[in-house]
mmCIF file of C-alpha atoms and ligand atoms in Angstrom:
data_model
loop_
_atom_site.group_PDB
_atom_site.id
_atom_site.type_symbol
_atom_site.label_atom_id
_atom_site.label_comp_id
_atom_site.label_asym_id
_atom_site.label_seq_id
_atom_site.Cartn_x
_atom_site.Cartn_y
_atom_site.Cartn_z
ATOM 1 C CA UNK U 35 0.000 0.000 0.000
ATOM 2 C CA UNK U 36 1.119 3.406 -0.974
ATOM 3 C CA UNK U 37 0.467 6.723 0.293
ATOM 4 C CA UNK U 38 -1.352 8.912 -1.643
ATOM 5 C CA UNK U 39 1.695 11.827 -2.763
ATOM 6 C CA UNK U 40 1.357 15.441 -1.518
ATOM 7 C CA UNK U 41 2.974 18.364 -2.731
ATOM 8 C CA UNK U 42 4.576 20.954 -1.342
ATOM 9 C CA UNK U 43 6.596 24.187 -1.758
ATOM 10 C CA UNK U 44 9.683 24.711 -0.295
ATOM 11 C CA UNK U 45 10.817 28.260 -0.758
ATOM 12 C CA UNK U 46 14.614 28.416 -0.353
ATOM 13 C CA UNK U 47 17.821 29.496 -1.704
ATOM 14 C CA UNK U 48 20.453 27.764 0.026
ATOM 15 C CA UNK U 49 19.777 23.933 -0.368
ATOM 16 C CA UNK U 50 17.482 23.176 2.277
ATOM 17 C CA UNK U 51 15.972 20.971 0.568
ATOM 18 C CA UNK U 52 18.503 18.329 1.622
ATOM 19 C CA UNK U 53 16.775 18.502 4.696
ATOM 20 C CA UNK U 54 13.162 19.067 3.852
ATOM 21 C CA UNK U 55 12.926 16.115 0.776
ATOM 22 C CA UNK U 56 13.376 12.890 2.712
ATOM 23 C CA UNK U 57 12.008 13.872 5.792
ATOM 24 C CA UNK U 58 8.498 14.814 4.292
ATOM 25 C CA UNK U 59 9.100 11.897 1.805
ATOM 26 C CA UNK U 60 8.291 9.351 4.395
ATOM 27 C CA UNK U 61 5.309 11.160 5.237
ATOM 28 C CA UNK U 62 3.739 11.233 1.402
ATOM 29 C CA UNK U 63 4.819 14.693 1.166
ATOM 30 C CA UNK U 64 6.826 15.398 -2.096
ATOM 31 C CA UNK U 65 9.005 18.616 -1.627
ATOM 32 C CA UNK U 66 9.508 20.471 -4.616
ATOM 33 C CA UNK U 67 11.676 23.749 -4.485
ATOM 34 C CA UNK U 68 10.674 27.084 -5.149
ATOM 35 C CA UNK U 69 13.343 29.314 -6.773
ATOM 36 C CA UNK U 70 11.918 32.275 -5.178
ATOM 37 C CA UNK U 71 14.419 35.144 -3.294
ATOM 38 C CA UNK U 72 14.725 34.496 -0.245
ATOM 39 C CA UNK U 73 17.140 37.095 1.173
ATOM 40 C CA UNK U 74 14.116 39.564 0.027
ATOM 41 C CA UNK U 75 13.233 38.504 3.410
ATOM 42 C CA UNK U 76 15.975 39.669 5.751
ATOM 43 C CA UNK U 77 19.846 38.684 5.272
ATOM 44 C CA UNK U 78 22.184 37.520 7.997
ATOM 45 C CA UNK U 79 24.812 39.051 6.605
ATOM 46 C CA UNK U 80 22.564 42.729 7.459
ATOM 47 C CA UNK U 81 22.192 44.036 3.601
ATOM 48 C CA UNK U 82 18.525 43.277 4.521
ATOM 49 C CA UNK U 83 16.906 44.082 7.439
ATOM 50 C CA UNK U 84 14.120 41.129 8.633
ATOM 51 C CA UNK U 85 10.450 42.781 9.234
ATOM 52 C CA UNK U 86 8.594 41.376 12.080
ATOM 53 C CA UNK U 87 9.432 37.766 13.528
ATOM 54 C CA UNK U 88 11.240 35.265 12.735
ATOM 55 C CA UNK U 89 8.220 33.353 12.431
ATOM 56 C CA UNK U 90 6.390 35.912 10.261
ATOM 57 C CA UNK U 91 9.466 35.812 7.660
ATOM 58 C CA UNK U 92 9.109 31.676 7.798
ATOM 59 C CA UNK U 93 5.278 31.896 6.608
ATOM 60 C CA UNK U 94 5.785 34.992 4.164
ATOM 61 C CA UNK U 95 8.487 32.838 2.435
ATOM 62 C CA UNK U 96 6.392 29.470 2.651
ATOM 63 C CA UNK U 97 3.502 31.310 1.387
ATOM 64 C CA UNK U 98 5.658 33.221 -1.622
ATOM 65 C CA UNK U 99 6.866 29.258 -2.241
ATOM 66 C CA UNK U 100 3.514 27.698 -2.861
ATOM 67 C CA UNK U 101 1.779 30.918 -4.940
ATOM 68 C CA UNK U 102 5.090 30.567 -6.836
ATOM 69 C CA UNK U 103 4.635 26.898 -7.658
ATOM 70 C CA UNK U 104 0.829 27.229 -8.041
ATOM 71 C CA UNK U 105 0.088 24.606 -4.499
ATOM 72 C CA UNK U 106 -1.550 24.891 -1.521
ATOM 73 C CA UNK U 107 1.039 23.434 0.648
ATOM 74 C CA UNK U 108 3.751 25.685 1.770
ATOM 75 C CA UNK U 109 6.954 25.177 3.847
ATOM 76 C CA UNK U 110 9.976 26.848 5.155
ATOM 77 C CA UNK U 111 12.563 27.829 7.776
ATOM 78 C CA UNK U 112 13.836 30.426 9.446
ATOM 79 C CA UNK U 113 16.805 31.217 11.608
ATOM 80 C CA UNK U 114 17.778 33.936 14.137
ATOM 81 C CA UNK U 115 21.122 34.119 16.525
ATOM 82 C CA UNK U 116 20.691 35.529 19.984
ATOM 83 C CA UNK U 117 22.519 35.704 23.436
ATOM 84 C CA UNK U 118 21.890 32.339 25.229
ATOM 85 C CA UNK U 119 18.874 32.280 28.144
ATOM 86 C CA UNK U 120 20.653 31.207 30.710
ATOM 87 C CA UNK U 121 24.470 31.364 29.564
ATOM 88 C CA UNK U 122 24.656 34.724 27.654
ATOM 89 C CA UNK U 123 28.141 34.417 26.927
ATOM 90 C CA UNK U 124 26.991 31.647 24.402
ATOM 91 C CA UNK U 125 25.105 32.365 21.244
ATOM 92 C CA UNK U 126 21.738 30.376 20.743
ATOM 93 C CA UNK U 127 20.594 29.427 17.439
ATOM 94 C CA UNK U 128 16.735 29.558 16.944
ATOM 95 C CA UNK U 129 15.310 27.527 14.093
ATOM 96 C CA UNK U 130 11.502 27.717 13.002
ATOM 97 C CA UNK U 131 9.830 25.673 10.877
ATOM 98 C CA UNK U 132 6.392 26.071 8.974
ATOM 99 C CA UNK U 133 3.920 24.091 7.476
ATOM 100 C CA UNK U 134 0.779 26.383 5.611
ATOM 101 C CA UNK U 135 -2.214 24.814 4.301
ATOM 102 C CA UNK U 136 -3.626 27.868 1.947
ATOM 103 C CA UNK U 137 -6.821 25.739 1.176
ATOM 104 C CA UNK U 138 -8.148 24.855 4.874
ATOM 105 C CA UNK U 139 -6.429 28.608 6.000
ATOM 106 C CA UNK U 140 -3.886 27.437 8.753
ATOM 107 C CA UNK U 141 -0.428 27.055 9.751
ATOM 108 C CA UNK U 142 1.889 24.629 11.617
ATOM 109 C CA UNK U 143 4.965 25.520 12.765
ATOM 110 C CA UNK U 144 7.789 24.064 15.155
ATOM 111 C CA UNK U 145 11.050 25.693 16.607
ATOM 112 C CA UNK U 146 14.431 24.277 17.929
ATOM 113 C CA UNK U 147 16.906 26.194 19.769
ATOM 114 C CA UNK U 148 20.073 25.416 20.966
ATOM 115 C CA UNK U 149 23.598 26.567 21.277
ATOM 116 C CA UNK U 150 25.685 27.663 18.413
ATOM 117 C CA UNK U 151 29.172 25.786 17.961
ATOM 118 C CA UNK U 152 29.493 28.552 15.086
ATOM 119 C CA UNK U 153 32.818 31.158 16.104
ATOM 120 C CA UNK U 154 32.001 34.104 16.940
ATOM 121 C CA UNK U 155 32.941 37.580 14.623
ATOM 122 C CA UNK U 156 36.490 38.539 14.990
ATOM 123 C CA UNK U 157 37.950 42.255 14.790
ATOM 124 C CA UNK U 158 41.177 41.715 12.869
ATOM 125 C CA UNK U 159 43.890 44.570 12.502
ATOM 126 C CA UNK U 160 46.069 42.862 10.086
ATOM 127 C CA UNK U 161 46.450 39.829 7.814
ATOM 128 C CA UNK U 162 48.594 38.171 10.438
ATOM 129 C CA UNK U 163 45.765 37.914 12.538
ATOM 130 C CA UNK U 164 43.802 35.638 10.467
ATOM 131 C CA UNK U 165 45.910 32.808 11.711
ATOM 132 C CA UNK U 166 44.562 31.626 14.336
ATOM 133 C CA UNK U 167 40.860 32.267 13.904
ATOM 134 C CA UNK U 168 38.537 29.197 14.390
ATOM 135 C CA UNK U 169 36.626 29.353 11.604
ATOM 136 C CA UNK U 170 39.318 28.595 9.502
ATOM 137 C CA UNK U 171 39.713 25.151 11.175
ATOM 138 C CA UNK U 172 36.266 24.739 9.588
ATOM 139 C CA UNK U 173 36.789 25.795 6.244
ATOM 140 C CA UNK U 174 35.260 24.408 3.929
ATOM 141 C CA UNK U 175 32.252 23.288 5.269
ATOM 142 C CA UNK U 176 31.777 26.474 7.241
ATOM 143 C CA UNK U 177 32.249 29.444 4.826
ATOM 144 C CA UNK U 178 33.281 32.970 6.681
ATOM 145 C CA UNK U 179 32.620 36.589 5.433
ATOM 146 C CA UNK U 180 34.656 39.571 5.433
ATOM 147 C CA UNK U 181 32.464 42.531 6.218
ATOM 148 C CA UNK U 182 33.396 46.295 8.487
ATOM 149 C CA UNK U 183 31.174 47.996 10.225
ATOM 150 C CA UNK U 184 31.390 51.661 11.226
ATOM 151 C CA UNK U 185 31.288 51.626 14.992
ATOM 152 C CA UNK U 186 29.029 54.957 15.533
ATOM 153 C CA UNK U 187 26.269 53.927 12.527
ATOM 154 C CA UNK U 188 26.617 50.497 12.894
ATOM 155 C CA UNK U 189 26.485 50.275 9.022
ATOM 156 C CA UNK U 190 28.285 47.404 7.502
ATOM 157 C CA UNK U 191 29.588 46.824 4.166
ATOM 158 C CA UNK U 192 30.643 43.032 2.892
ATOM 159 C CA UNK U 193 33.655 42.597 1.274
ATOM 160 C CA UNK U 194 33.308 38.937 0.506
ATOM 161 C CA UNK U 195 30.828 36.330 1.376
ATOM 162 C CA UNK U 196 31.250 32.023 0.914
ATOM 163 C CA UNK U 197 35.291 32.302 1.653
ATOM 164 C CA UNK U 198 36.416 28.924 1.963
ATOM 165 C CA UNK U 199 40.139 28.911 1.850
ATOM 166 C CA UNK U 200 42.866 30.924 4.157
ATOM 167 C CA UNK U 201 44.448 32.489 0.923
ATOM 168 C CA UNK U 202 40.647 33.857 -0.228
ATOM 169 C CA UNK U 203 40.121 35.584 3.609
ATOM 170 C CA UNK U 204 43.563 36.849 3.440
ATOM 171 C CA UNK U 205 42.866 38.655 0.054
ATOM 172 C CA UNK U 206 39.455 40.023 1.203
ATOM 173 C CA UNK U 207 40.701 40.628 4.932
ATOM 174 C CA UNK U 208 43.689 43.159 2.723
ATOM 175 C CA UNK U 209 41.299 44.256 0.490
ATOM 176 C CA UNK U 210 38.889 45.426 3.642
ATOM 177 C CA UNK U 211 42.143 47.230 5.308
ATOM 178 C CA UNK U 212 43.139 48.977 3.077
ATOM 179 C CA UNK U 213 39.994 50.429 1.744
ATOM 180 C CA UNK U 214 38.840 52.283 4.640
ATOM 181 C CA UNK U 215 38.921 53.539 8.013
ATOM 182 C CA UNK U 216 36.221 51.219 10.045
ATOM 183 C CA UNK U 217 36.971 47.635 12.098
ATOM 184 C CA UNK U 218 37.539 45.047 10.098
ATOM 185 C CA UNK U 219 35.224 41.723 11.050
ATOM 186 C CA UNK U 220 35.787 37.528 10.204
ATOM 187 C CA UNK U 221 32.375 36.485 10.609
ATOM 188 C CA UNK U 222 30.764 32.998 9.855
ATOM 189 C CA UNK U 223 28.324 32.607 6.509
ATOM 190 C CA UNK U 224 25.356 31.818 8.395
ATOM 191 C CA UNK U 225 22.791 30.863 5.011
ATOM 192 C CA UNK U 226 22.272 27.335 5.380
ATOM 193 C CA UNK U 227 24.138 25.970 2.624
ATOM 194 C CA UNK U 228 27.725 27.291 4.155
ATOM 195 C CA UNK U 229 26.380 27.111 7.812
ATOM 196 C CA UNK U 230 26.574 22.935 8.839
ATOM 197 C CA UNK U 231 25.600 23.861 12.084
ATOM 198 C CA UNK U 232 22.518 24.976 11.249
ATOM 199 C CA UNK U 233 21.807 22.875 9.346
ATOM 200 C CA UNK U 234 21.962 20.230 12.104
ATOM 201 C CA UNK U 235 19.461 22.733 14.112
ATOM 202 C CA UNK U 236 17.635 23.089 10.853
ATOM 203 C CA UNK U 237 16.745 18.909 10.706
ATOM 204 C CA UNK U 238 16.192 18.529 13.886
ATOM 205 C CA UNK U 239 13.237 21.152 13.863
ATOM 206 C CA UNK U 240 12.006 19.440 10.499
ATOM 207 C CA UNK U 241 11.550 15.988 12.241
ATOM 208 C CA UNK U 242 9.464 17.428 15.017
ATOM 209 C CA UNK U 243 7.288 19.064 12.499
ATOM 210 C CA UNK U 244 6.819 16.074 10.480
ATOM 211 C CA UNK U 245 6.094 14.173 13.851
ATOM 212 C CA UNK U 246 3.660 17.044 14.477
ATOM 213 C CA UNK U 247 1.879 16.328 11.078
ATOM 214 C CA UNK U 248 1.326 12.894 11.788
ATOM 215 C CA UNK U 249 -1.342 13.072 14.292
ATOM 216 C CA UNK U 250 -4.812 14.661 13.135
ATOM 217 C CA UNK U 251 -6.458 17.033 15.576
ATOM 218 C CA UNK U 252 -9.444 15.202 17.082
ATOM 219 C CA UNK U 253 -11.882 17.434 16.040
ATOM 220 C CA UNK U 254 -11.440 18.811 12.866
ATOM 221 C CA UNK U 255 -9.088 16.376 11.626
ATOM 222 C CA UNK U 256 -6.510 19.039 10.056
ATOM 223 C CA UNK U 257 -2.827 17.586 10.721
ATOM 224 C CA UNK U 258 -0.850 19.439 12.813
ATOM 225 C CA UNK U 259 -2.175 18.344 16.878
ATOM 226 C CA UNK U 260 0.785 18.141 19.164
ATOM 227 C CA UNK U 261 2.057 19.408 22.114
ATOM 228 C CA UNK U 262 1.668 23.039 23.174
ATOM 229 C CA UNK U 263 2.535 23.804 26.420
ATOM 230 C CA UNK U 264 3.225 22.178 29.904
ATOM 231 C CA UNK U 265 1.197 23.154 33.259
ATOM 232 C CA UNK U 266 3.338 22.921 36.924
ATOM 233 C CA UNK U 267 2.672 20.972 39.322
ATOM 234 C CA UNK U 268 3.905 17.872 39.453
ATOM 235 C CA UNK U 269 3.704 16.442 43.518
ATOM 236 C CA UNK U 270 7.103 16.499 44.751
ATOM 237 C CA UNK U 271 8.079 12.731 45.708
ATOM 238 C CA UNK U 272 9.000 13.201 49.369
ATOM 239 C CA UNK U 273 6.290 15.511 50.731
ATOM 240 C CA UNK U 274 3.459 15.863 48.232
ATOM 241 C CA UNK U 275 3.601 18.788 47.662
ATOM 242 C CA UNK U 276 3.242 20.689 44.132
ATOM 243 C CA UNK U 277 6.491 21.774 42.484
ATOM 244 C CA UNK U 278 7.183 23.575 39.558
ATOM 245 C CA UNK U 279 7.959 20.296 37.155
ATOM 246 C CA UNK U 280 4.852 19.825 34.464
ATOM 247 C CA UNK U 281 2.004 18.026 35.729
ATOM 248 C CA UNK U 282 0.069 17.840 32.180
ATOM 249 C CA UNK U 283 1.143 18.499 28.884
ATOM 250 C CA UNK U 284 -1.617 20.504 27.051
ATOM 251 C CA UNK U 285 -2.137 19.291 23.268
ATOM 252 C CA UNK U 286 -3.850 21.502 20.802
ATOM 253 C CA UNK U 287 -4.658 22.065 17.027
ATOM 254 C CA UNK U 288 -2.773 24.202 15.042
ATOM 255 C CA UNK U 289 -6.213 25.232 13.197
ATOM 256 C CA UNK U 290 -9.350 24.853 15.297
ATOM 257 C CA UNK U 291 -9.000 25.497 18.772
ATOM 258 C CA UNK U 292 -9.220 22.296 20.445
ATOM 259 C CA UNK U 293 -6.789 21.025 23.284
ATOM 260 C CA UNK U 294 -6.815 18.223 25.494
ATOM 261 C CA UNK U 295 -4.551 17.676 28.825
ATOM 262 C CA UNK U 296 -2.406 14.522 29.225
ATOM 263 C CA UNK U 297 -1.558 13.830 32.780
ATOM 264 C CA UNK U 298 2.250 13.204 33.503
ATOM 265 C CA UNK U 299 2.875 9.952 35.813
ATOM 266 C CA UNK U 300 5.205 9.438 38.589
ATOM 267 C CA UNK U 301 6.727 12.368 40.924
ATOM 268 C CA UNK U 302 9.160 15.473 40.986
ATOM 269 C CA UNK U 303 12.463 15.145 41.995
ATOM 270 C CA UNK U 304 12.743 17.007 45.530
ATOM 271 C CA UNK U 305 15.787 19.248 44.117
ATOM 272 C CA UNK U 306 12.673 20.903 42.294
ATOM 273 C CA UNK U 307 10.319 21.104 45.597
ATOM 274 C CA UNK U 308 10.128 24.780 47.526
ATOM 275 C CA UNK U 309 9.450 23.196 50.641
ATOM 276 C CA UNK U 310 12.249 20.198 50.236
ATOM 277 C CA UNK U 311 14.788 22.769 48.832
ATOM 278 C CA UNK U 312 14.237 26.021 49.329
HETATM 279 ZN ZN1 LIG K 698 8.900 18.349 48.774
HETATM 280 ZN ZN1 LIG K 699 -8.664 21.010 14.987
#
């Protein structure tokens, strides 16, 4: 028995669809790419400033992939870098993922985040400085770009993007000193294609939301029902008491706006009790 084949527009520029084909393949969804522009969207490397969030920017592309292609279904990603939660010395790398149904008007989406193992920008003052710099221990995989950025503005111009060799960062990294008076920046090519970090985050997001799609919401039926959010409250195993550990998971559909609560079993870990361990 065979599934019955979907299809569905995936709007991207930098090879996601690595990710997105056999993933969605072994759920009858046939990924087909849409050559659209994605960097109209927002840029990493700043030429472009996003509008709105980063979840916004996933269903405007997703929805500019499937009117391109002429579908219904829609999908794509999108990624943001910010200062860890609860370590901000490390950089956490947020990954959403969508899923839009034009034809029954909804939208599905999942996120990932986790810490970055991508270096960090460097300020370098002269070509000598380039050895040395992390990124270049992953070259090629991880590309690097040469960019400076004038301290008071904050406006940036890129001197070279997808460098993937220490001789083609030395040239740009001369070419950006001597042209002019700002800081000079090595700073990773985060698009997906020169990014293998993200790309890890990237997949791992895509999996949930094919998991996601594979249960039908009760109710309507749309795909799409999975977990939302978690309510405290689980009793604390050596007094009873209610601690801040989830009690229920809350499921819900992504398009009507049914939920049901699934009771946790067992008991908190005292470490997590205010009574136990204040
Ligand atoms: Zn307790
Ligand atoms: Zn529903």
């Amino acid at each position: 028995m065979s599934l019955p084949t979907t299809h569905a527009a995936l709007a991207t520029k930098h090879g996601k669809e690595s990710i997105f084909q056999p993933a969605f393949a072994a759920i009858g969804i046939a990924v087909a790419v849409a050559e659209i522009d994605t960097d109209q969207f927002g840029t990493f490397a700043g030429e472009i400033e996003r509008q709105g969030s980063p979840r916004d920017t996933a269903e405007r592309k997703a929805r500019a992939g499937l009117d391109a292609l002429g579908l219904s279904i829609g999908l794509a990603s999108e990624g943001s870098f910010a200062p860890h939660r609860t370590t901000p010395f490390l950089l956490a790398n947020t990954e959403v993922v969508v899923y839009v149904d034009s034809d029954l008007d909804y939208r599905v989406f999942e996120a990932v985040t986790a810490v970055s193992a991508v270096p960090s920008a460097k300020v370098v003052g002269a070509v000598s400085d380039i050895e040395g710099l992390a990124i270049t221990k992953l070259f090629p995989e991880q590309r690097a770009i040469v960019i400076t950025e004038d301290p008071t503005t904050r406006s940036r111009q890129i001197f070279a993007k997808a460098i993937d060799t220490i001789s083609e960062l030395e040239a740009a990294v001369t070419n950006a000193l001597v042209d002019q008076p700002h800081p000079v920046l090595v700073e990773p090519d985060l698009r997906a294609h020169h990014c293998p970090d993200r790309r890890t985050v990237i997949s791992t997001a895509v999996n949930r939301l094919v998991q996601r799609l594979q249960v039908n919401c009760p109710k309507c039926s749309a795909r799409g029902f999975g977990p939302l959010r978690t309510v405290p409250g689980l009793p604390c195993a050596l007094c009873g008491l209610p601690t801040t550990c989830a009690s229920f998971d809350v499921m819900g559909c992504s398009r009507c706006d049914f939920e049901s609560q699934v009771a946790r079993s067992g008991n908190a870990d005292p470490t997590f009790c205010d009574r136990c361990n204040p």
